[in-house]
Short mmCIF file of C-alpha atoms and ligand atoms in Angstrom, two decimals:
data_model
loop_
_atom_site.label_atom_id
_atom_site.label_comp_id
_atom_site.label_asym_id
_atom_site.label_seq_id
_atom_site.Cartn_x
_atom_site.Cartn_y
_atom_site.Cartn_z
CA UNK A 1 -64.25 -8.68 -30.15
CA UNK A 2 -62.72 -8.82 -33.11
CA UNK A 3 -61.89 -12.09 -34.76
CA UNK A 4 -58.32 -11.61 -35.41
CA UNK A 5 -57.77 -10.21 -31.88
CA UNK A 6 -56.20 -12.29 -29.40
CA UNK A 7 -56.46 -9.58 -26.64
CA UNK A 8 -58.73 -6.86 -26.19
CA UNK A 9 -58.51 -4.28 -23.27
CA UNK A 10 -61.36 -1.79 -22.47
CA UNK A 11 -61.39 1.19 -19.52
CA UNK A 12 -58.79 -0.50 -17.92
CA UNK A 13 -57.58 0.87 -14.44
CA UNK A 14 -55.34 -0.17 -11.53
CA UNK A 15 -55.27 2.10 -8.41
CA UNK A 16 -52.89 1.72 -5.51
CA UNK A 17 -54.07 2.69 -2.64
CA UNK A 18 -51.51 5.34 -0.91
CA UNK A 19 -53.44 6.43 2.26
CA UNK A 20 -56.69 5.60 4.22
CA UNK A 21 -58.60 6.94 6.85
CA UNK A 22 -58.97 5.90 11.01
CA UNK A 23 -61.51 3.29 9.44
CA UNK A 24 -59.45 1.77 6.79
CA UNK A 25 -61.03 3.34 4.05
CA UNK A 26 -58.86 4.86 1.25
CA UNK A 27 -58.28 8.49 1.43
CA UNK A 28 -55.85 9.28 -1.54
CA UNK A 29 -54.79 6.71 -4.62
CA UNK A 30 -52.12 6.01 -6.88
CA UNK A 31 -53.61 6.04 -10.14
CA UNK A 32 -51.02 3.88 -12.16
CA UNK A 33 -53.46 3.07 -15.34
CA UNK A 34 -56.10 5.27 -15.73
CA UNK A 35 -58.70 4.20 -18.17
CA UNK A 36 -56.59 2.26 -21.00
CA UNK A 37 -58.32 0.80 -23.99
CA UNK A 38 -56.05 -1.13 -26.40
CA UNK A 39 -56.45 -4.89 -28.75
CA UNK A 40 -53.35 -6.19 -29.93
CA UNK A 41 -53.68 -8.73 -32.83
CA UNK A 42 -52.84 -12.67 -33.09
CA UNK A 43 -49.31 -12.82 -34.30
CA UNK A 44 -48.35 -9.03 -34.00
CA UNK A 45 -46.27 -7.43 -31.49
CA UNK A 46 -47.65 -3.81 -29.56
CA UNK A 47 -44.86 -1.62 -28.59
CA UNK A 48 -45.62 0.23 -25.08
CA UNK A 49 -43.69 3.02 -24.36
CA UNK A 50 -43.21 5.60 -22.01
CA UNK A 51 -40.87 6.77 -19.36
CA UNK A 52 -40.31 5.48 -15.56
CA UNK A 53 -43.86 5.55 -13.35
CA UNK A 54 -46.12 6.10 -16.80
CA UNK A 55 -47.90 2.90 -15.65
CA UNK A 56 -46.86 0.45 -18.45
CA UNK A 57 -45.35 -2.14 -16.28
CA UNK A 58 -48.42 -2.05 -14.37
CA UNK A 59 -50.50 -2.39 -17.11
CA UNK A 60 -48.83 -6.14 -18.36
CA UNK A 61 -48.69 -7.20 -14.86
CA UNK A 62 -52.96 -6.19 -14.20
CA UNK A 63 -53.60 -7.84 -17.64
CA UNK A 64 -52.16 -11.03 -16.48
CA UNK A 65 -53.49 -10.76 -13.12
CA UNK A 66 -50.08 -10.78 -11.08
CA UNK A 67 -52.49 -7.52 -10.41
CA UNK A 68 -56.12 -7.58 -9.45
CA UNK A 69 -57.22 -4.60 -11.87
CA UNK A 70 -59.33 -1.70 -10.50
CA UNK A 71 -62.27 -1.87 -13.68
CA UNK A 72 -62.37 -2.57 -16.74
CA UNK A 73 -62.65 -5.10 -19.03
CA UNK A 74 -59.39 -8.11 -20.35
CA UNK A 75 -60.70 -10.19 -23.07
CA UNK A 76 -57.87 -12.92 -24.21
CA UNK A 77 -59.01 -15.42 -27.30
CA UNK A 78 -62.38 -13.66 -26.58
CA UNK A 79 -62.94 -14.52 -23.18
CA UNK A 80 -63.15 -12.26 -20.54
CA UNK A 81 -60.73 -12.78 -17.99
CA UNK A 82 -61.55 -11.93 -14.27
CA UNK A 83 -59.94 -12.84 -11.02
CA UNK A 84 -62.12 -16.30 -11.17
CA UNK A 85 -60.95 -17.27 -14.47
CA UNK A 86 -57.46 -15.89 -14.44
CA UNK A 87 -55.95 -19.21 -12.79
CA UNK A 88 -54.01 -22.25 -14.28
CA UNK A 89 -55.30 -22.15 -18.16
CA UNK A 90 -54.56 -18.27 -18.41
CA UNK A 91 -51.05 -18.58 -16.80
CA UNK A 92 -50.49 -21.36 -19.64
CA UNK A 93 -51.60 -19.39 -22.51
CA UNK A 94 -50.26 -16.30 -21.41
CA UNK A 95 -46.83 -15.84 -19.94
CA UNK A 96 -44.51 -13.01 -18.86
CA UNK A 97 -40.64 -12.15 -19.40
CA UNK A 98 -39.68 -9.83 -17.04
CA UNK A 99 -36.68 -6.92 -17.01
CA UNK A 100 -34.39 -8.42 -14.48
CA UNK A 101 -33.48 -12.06 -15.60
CA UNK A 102 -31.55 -12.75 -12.51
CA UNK A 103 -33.91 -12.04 -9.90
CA UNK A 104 -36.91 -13.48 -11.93
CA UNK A 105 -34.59 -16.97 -11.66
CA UNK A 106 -34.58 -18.94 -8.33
CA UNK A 107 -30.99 -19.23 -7.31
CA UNK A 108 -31.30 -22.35 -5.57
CA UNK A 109 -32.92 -24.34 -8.60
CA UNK A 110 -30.76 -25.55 -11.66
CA UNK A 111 -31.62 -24.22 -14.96
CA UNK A 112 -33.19 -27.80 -15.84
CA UNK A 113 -35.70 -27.03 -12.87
CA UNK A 114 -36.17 -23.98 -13.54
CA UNK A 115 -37.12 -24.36 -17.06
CA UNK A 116 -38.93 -27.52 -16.09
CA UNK A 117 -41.15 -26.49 -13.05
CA UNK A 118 -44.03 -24.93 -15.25
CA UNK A 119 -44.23 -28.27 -16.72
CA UNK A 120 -44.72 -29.51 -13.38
CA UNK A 121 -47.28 -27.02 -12.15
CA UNK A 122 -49.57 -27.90 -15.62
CA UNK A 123 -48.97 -31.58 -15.42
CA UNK A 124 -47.25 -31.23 -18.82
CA UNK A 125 -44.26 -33.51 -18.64
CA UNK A 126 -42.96 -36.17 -16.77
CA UNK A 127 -39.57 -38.31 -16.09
CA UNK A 128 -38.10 -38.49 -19.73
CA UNK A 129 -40.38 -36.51 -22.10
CA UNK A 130 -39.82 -33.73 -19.07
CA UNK A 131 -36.04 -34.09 -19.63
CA UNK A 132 -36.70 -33.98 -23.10
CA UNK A 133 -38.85 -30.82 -23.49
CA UNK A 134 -35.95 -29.12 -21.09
CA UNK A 135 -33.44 -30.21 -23.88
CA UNK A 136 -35.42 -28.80 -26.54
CA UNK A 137 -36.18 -25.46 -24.86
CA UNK A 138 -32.68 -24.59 -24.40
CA UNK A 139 -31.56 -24.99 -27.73
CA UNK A 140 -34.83 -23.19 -28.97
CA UNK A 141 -33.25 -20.62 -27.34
CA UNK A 142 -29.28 -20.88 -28.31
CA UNK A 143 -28.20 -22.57 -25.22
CA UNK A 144 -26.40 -25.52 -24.80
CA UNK A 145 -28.44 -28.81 -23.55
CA UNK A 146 -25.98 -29.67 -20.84
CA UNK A 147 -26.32 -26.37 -19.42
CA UNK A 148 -29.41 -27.73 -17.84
CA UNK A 149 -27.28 -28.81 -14.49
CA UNK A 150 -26.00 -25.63 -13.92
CA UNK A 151 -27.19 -22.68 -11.63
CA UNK A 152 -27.89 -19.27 -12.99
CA UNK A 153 -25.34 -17.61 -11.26
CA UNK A 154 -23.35 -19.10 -14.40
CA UNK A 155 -24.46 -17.40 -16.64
CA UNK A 156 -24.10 -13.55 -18.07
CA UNK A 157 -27.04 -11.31 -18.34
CA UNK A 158 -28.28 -12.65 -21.91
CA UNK A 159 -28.06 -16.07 -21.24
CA UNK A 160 -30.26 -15.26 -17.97
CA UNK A 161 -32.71 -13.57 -19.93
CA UNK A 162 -32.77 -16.60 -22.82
CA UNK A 163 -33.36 -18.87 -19.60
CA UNK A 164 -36.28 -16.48 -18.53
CA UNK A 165 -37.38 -17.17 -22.38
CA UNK A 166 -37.31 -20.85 -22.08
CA UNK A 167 -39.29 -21.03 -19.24
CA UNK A 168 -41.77 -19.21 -20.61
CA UNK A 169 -42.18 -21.02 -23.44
CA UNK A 170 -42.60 -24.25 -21.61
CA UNK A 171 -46.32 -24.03 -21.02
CA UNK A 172 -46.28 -23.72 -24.94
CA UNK A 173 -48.53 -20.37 -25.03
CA UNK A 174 -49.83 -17.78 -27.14
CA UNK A 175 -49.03 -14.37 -25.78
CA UNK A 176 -46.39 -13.34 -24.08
CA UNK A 177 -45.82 -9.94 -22.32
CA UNK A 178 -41.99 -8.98 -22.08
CA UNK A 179 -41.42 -6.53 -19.67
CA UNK A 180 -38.48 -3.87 -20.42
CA UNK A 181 -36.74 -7.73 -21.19
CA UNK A 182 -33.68 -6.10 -23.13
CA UNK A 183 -33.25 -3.09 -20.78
CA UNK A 184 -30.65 -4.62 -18.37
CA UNK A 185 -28.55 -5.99 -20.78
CA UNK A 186 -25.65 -4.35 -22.44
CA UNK A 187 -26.51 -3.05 -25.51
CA UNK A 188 -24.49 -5.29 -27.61
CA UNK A 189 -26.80 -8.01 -26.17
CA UNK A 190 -29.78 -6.28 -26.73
CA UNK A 191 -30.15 -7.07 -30.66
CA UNK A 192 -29.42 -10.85 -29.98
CA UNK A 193 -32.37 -10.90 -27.83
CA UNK A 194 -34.13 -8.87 -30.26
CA UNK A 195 -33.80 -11.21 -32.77
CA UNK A 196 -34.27 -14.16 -30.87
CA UNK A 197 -37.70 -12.97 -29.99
CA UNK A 198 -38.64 -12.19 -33.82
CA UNK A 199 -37.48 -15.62 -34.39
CA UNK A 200 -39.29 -17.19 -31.56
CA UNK A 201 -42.03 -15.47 -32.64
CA UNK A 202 -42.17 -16.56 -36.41
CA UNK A 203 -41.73 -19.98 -35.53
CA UNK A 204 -44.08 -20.65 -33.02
CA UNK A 205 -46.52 -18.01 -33.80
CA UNK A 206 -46.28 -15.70 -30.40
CA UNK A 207 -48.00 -12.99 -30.01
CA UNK A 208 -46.27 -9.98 -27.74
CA UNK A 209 -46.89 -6.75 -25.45
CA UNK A 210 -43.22 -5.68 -25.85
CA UNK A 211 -42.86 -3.02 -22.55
CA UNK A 212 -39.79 -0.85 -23.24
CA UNK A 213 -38.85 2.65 -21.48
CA UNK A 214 -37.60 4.02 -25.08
CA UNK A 215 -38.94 4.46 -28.47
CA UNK A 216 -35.96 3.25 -30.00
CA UNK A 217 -35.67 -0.17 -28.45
CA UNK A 218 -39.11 -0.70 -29.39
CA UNK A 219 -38.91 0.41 -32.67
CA UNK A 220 -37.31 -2.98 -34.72
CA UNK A 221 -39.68 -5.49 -33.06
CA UNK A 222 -43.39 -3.70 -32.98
CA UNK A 223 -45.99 -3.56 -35.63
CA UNK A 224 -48.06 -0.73 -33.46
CA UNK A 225 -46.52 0.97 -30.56
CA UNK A 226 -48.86 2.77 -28.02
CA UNK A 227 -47.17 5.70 -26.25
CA UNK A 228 -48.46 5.98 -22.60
CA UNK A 229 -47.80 9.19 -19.90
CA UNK A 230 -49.23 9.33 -16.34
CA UNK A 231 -51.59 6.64 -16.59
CA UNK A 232 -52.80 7.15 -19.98
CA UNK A 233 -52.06 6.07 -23.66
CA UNK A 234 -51.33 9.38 -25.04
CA UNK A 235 -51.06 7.91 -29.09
CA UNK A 236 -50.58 4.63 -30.64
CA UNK A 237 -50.02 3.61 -34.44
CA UNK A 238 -48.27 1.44 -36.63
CA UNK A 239 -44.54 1.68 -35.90
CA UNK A 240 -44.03 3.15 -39.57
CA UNK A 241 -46.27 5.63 -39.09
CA UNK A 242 -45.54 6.45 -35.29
CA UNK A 243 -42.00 7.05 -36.40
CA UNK A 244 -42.39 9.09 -39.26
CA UNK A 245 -45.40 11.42 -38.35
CA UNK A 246 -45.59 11.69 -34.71
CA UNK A 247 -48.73 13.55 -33.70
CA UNK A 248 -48.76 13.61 -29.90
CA UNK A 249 -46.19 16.36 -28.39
CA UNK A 250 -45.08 13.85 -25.94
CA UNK A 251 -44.00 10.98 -28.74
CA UNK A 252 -42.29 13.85 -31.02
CA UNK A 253 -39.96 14.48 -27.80
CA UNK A 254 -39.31 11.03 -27.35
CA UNK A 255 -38.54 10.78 -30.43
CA UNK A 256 -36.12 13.88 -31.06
CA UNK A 257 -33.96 11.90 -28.55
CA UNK A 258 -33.06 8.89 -30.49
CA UNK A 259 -29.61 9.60 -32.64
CA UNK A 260 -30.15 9.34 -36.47
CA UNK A 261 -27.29 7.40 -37.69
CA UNK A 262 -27.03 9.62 -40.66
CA UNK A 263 -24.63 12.22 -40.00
CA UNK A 264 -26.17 14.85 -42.15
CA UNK A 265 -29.43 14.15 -40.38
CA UNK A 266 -28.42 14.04 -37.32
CA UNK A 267 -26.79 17.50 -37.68
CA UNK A 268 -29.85 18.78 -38.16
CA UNK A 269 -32.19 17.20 -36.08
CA UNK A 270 -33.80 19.09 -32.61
CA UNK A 271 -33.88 17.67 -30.31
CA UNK A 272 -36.79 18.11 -27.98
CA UNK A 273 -35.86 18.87 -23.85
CA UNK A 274 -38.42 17.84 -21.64
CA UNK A 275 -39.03 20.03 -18.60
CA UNK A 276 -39.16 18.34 -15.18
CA UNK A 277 -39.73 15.31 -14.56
CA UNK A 278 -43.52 13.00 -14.54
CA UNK A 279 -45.93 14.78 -11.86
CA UNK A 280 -47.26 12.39 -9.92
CA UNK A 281 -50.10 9.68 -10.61
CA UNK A 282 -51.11 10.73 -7.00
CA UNK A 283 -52.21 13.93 -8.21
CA UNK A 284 -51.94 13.87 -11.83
CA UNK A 285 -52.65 17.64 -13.64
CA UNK A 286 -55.88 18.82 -14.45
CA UNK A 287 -57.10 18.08 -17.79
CA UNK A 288 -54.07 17.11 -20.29
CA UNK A 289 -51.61 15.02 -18.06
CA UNK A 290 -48.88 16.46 -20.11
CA UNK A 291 -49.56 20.10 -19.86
CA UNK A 292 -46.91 20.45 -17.04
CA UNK A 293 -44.28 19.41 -19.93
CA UNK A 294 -45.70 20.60 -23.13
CA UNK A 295 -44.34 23.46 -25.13
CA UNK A 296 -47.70 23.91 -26.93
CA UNK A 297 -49.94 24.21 -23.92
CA UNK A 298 -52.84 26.33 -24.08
CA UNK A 299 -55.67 27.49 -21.62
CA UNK A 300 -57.87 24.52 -23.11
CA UNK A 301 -55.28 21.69 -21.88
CA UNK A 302 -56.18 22.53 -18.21
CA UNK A 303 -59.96 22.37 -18.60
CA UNK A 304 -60.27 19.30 -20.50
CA UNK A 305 -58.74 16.40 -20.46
CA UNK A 306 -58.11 14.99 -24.26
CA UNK A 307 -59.29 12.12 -25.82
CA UNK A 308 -58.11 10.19 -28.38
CA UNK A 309 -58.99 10.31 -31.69
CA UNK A 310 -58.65 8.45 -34.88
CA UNK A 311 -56.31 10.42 -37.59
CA UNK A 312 -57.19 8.21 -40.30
CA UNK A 313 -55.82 4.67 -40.80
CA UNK A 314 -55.75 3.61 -36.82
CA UNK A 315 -53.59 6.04 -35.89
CA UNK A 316 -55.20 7.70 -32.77
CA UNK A 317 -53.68 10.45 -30.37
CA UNK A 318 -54.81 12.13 -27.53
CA UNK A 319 -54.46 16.24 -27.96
CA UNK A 320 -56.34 19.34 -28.29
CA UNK A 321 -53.53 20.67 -31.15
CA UNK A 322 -55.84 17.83 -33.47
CA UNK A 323 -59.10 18.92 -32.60
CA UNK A 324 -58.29 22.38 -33.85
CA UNK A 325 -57.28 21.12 -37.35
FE1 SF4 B 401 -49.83 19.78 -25.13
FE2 SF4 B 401 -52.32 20.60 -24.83
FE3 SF4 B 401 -51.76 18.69 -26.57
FE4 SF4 B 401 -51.63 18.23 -23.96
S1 SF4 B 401 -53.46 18.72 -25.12
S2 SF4 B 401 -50.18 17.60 -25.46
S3 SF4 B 401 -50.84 20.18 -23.22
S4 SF4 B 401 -51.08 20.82 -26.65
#
């Protein structure tokens, strides 16, 4: 592992299992992450991207073990992390923001209790230093102190979501995974959690998996952003480079969709249709999971499956258009 690397992830798969036989054993699966390799660095935010069903929710929730994974390999701070060792210490060090603030937030609890209970569960705080750390959580996250006896039904979608934030923090950890955390929230909200998140993440040194559904939400907070389809990542490079020379078929459709907001350029630009919708993980397509979609498929893309390769300073995509260059 490298040194700098807080997590490293290696083959990783998680299968559901959709059907079994008269004896219980499985006949047919659900192959939500299909052999994913990625390492995100301390202090750097990955991007994942792709659309509904590509597996990337799946993939934060098997990394932190709210999912038992299927193989592979999680190594966090260079430890590998299995189902023994994925108790108490990882849930401190590693937390999770999740897309829909207000069912992620007990309704019955105040937001004092809620933000407080992971102090509980660790043994972190007590009595006043508990009441304390509540204060100072809320206003680490641009909330007022006294909202603390309130229930979350109060609040609007943002503040939910900056409650969601606080209570992740609590545990004071490392790396946190925030799953699609902007993409219930109006739009106008979306940059104030955005920015709250860069800030958060400057000042306490956070490292993040940033799940989004679209390249352009992604696109202000990530160093890297890995593209994923059907299971699989399909490319992943620094956001600069992602955004400017897209390599991967899929990524240059996802991108053609995001408005330019340069009228002259945005005349021009073509935008890419996608036809159909994601086949199923059930029964993904032979060889190139994308072929169903791609404009540039060729007899190749239904024999063999892709793999990706390295284009020169860690940018790495997964087609057979590359190998023939
Ligand atoms: Fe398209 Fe073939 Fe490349 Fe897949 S491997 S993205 S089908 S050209």
């Amino acid at each position: 592992m490298e040194q700098d690397n807080i997590l490293e992830v290696r083959n990783l798969k998680k299968y559901f299992t959709v059907s079994t036989d008269f004896l219980g054993r499985p006949t047919a699966y659900l192959k939500a992450v299909d052999d994913v390799s990625f390492s995100i660095r301390k202090g750097e935010t990955l991007g994942l991207v792709g659309e509904s069903g590509c597996g990337k929710s799946t993939t934060g929730r098997t990394i932190i073990h709210l999912y038992k994974p299927t193989a592979g390999s999680i190594r966090f701070n260079g430890e590998d992390i299995d189902s023994r060792t994925a108790g108490k210490q990882l849930r401190r060090h590693m937390q999770m923001i999740f897309q829909d603030p207000y069912a992620s937030l007990n309704p019955r609890m105040t937001v004092g209790d809620i933000i407080g209970e992971p102090l509980d569960i660790h043994g972190l705080a007590a009595g006043k230093e508990r009441t304390r750390r509540i204060i100072d959580l809320l206003q680490m996250v641009g909330l007022n102190p006294e909202y603390a006896n309130r229930f979350p039904h109060e609040f609007s979608g943002g503040q939910r979501q900056r409650i969601g934030i606080a209570r992740a923090l609590a545990v004071d950890p490392s790396f946190i995974i925030c799953d699609e955390p902007i993409s219930a929230l109006d739009v106008s909200i979306q940059a104030q959690v955005v920015n709250l998140l860069e800030r958060l993440q400057a000042e306490l040194g956070l490292t993040y998996l940033f799940i989004a559904h679209d390249l352009a939400m992604v696109k202000h907070i990530s160093n890297r952003v890995a593209v994923m389809y059907l299971g699989k990542i399909v490319e992943i490079a620094t956001s600069g480079e992602l955004y400017s020379h897209p390599q991967h078929p899929y990524t240059q459709a996802l991108l053609s969709a995001i408005a330019i907001p340069d009228p002259d350029v945005e005349a021009k630009r073509e935008r890419i249709l996608l036809a159909g919708d994601v086949p199923t993980p059930i029964q993904p397509p032979s060889g190139c999971r994308f072929r169903t979609r791609c404009r540039y498929a060729m007899p190749v893309c239904s024999e063999q499956e892709p793999t990706l390769i390295d284009i020169g300073a860690g940018h790495l995509a997964a087609c057979h258009l590359l190998h023939k260059t």
